[in-house]
Coordinates of N, CA, C and O in Angstrom, one line a residue:
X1 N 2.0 109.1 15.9 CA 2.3 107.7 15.8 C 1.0 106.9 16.0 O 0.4 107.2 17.0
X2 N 0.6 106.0 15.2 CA -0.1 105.1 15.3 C -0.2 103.9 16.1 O 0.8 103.6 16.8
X3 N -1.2 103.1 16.2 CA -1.4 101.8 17.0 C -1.2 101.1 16.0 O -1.9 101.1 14.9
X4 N 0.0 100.2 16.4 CA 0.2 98.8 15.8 C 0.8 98.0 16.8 O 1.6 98.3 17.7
X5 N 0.4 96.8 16.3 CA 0.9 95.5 17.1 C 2.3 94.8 16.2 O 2.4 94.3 15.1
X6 N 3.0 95.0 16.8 CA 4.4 94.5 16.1 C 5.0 93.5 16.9 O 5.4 93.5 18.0
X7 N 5.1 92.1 15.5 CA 6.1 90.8 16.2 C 7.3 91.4 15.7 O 7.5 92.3 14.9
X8 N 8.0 90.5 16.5 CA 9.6 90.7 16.5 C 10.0 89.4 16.2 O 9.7 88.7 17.1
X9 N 10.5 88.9 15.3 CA 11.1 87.6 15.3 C 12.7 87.5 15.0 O 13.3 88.0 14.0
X10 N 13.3 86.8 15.9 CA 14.7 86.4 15.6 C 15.0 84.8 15.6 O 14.2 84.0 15.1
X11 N 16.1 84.5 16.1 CA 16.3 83.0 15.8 C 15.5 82.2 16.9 O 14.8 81.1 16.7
X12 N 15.8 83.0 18.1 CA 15.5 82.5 19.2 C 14.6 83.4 20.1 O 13.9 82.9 21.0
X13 N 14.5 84.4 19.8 CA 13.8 85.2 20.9 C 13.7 86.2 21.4 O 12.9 87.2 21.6
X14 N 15.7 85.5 22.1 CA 16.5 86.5 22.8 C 16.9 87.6 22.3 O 16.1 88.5 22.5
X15 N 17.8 88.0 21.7 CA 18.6 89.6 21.0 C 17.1 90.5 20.7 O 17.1 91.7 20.8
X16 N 15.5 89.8 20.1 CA 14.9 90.8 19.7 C 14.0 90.8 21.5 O 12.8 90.9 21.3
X17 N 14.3 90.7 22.3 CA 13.6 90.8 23.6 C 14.3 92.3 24.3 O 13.8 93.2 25.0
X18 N 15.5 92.1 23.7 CA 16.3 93.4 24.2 C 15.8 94.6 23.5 O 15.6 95.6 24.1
X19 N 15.4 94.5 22.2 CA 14.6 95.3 21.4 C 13.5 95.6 21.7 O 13.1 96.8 21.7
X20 N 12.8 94.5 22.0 CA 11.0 95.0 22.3 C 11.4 96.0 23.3 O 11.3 97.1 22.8
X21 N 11.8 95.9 24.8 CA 12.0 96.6 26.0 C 12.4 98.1 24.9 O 11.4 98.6 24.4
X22 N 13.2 98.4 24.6 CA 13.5 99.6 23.9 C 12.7 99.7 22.9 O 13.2 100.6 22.2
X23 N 11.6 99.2 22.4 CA 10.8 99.7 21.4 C 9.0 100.1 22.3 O 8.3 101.0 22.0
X24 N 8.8 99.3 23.4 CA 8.3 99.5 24.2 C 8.2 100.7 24.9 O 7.2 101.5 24.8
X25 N 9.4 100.9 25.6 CA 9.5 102.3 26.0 C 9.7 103.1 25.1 O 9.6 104.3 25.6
X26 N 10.0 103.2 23.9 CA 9.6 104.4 22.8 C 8.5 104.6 22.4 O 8.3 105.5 21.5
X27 N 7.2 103.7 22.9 CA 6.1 103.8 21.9 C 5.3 104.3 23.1 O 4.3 105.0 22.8
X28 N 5.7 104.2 24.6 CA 5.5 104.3 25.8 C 5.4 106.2 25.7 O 4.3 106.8 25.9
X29 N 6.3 106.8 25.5 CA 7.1 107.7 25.5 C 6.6 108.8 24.4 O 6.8 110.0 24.5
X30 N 5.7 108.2 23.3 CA 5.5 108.8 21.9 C 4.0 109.0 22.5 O 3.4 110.1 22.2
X31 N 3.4 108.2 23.3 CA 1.9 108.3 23.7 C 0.7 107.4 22.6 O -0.4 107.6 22.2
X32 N 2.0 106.2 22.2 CA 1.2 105.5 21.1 C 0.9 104.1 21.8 O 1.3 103.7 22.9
X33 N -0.1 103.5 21.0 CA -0.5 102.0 21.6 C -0.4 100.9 20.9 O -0.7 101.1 19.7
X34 N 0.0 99.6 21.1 CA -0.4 98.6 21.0 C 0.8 97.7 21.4 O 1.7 98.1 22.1
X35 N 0.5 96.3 20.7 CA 1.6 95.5 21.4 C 3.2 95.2 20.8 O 3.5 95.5 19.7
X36 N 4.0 94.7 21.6 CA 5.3 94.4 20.8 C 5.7 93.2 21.2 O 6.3 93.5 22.3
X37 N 5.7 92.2 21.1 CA 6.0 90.8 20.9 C 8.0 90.5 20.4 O 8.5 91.0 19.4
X38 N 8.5 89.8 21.1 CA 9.5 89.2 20.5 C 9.3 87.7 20.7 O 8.9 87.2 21.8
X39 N 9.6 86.7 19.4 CA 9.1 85.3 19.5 C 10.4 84.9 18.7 O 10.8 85.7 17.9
X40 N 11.1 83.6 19.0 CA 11.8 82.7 17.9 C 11.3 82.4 16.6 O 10.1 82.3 16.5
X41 N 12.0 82.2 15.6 CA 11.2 81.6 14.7 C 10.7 80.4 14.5 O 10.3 80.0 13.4
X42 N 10.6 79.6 15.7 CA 9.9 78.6 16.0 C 8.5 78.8 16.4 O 7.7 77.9 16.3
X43 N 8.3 79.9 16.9 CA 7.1 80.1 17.6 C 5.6 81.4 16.7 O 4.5 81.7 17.0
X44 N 6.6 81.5 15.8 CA 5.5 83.2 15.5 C 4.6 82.3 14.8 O 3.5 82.9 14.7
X45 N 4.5 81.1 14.2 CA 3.3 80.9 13.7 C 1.9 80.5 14.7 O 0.7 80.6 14.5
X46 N 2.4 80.3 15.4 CA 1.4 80.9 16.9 C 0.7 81.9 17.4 O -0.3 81.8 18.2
X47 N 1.2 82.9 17.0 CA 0.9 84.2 17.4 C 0.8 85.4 16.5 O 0.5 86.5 16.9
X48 N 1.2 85.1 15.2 CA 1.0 86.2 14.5 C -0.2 86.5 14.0 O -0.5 87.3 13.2
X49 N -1.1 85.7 14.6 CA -2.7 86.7 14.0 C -3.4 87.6 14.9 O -4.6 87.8 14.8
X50 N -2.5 88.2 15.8 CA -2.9 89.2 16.4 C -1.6 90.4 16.2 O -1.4 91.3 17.0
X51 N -1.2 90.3 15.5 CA -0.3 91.6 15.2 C -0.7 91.9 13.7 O -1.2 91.1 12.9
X52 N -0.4 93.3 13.5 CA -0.1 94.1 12.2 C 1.2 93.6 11.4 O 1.1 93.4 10.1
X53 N 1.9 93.4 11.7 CA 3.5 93.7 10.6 C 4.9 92.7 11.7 O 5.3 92.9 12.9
X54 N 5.2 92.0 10.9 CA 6.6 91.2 11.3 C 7.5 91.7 11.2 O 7.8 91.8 10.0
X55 N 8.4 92.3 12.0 CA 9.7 92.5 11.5 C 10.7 91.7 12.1 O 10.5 91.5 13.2
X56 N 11.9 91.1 11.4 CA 12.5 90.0 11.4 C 14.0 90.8 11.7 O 14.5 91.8 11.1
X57 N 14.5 89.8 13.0 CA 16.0 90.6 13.0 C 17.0 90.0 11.6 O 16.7 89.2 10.7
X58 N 18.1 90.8 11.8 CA 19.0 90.4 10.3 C 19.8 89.1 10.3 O 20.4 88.7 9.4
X59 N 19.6 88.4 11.6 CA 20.2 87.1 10.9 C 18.8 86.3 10.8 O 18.9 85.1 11.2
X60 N 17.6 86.6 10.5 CA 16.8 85.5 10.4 C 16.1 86.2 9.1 O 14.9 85.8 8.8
X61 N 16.7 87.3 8.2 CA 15.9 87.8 7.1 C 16.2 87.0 6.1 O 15.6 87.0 5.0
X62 N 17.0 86.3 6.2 CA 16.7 84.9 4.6 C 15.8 84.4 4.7 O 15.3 84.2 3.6
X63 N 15.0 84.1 5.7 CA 13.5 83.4 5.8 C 12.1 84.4 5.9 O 11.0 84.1 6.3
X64 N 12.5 85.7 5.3 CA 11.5 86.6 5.2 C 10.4 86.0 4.2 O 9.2 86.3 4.5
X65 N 10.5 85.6 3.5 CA 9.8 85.2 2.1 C 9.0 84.2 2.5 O 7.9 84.1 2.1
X66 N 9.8 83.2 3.3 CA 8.8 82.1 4.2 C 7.7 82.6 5.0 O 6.5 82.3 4.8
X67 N 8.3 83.5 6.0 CA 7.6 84.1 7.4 C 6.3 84.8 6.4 O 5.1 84.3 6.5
X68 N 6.6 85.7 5.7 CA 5.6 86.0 4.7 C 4.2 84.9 4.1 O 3.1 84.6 4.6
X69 N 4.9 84.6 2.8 CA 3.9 83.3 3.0 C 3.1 82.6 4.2 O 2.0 82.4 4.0
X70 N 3.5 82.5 5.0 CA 2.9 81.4 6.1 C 2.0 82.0 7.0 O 1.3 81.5 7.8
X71 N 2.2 83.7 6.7 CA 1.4 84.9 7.9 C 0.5 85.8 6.5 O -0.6 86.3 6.9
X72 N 0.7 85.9 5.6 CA 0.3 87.0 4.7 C 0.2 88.2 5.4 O -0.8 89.0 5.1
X73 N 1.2 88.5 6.4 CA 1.2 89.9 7.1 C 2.3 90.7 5.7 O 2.7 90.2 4.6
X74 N 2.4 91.6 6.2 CA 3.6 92.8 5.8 C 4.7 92.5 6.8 O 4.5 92.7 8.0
X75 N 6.2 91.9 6.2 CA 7.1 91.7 6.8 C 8.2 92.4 6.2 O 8.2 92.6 5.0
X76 N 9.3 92.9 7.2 CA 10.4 93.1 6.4 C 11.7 93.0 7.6 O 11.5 93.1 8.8
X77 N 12.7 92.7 7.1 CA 13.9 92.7 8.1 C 14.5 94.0 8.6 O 14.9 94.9 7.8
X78 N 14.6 94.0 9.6 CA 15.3 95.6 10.7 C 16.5 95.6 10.2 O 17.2 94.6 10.5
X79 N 17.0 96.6 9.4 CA 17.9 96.9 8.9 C 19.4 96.7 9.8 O 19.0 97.3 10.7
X80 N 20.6 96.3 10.1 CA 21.6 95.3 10.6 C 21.7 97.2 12.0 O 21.2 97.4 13.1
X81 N 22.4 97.9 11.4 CA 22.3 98.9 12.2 C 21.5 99.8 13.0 O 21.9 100.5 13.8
X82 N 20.0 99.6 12.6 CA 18.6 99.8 13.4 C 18.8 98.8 14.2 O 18.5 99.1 15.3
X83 N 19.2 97.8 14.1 CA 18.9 96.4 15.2 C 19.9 96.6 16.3 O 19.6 96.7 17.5
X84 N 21.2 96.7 15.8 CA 22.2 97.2 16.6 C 22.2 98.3 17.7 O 22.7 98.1 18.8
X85 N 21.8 99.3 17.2 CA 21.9 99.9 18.3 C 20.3 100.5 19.0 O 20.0 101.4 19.8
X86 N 19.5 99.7 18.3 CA 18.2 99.9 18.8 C 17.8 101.3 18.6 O 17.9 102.3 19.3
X87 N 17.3 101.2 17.5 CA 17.1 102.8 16.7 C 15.5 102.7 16.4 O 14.9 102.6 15.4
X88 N 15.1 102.7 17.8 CA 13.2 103.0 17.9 C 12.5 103.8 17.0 O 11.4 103.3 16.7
X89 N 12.8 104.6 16.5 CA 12.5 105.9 15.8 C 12.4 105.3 13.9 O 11.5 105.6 13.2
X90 N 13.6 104.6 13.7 CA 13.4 104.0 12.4 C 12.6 102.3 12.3 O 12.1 101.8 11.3
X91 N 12.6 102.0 13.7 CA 12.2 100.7 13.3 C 10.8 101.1 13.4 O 10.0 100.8 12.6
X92 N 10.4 101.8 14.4 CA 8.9 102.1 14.3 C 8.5 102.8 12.6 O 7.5 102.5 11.9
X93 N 9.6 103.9 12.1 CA 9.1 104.1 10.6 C 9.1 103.2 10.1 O 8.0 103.0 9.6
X94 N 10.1 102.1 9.9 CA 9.9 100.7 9.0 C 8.5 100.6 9.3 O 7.7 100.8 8.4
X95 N 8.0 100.1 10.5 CA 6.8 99.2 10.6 C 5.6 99.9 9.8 O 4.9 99.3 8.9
X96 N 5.4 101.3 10.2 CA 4.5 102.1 10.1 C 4.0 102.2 8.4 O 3.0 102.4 7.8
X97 N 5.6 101.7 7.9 CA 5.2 101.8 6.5 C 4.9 101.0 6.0 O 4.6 101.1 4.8
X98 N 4.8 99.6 6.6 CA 4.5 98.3 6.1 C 2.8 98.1 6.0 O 2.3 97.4 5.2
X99 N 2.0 99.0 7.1 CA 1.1 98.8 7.8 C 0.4 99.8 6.6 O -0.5 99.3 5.8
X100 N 0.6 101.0 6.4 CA 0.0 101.8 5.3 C -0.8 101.4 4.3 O -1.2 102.2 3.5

């Protein structure tokens, strides 16, 4: 697994904070590095120039196309069931492939 810095954006913050902590300790766990961020979508235009790749929870992926534009990173939304039950393993493949 590689080093990437990964934002998390949701509406507010919260539900992708529960995520970072479990994506955290999976990257913890894998012996991989970098950061994981969860921010509102009020805030990531702040901080997205120190990460690799946005990934957007599923109720804030209508604004993928925005978040995009406004970062020119590689974004995509955490599929409704990866977000649910916190499926580290696929959301880190999402990222990994955005970053490629």
């Amino acid at each position: 697994m590689k080093s990437m810095n990964i934002l998390l954006v949701c509406a507010g913050g919260m539900s992708t904070s529960i995520l970072m902590k479990k994506l955290q300790q999976y990257r913890d766990e894998h012996g991989a590095t970098g950061q994981i961020k969860a921010v509102g979508l009020s805030a990531y235009e702040d901080v997205y120039q120190d990460y690799d790749v946005i990934l957007m929870g599923p109720q804030v992926a209508y604004r993928q196309s925005e978040v995009q534009t406004a970062t020119g990173l590689p974004v995509a939304a955490i599929p409704p069931l990866d977000y649910a039950v916190g499926d580290s393993a696929h959301i880190f493949e999402l990222a990994a492939s955005l970053v490629q």
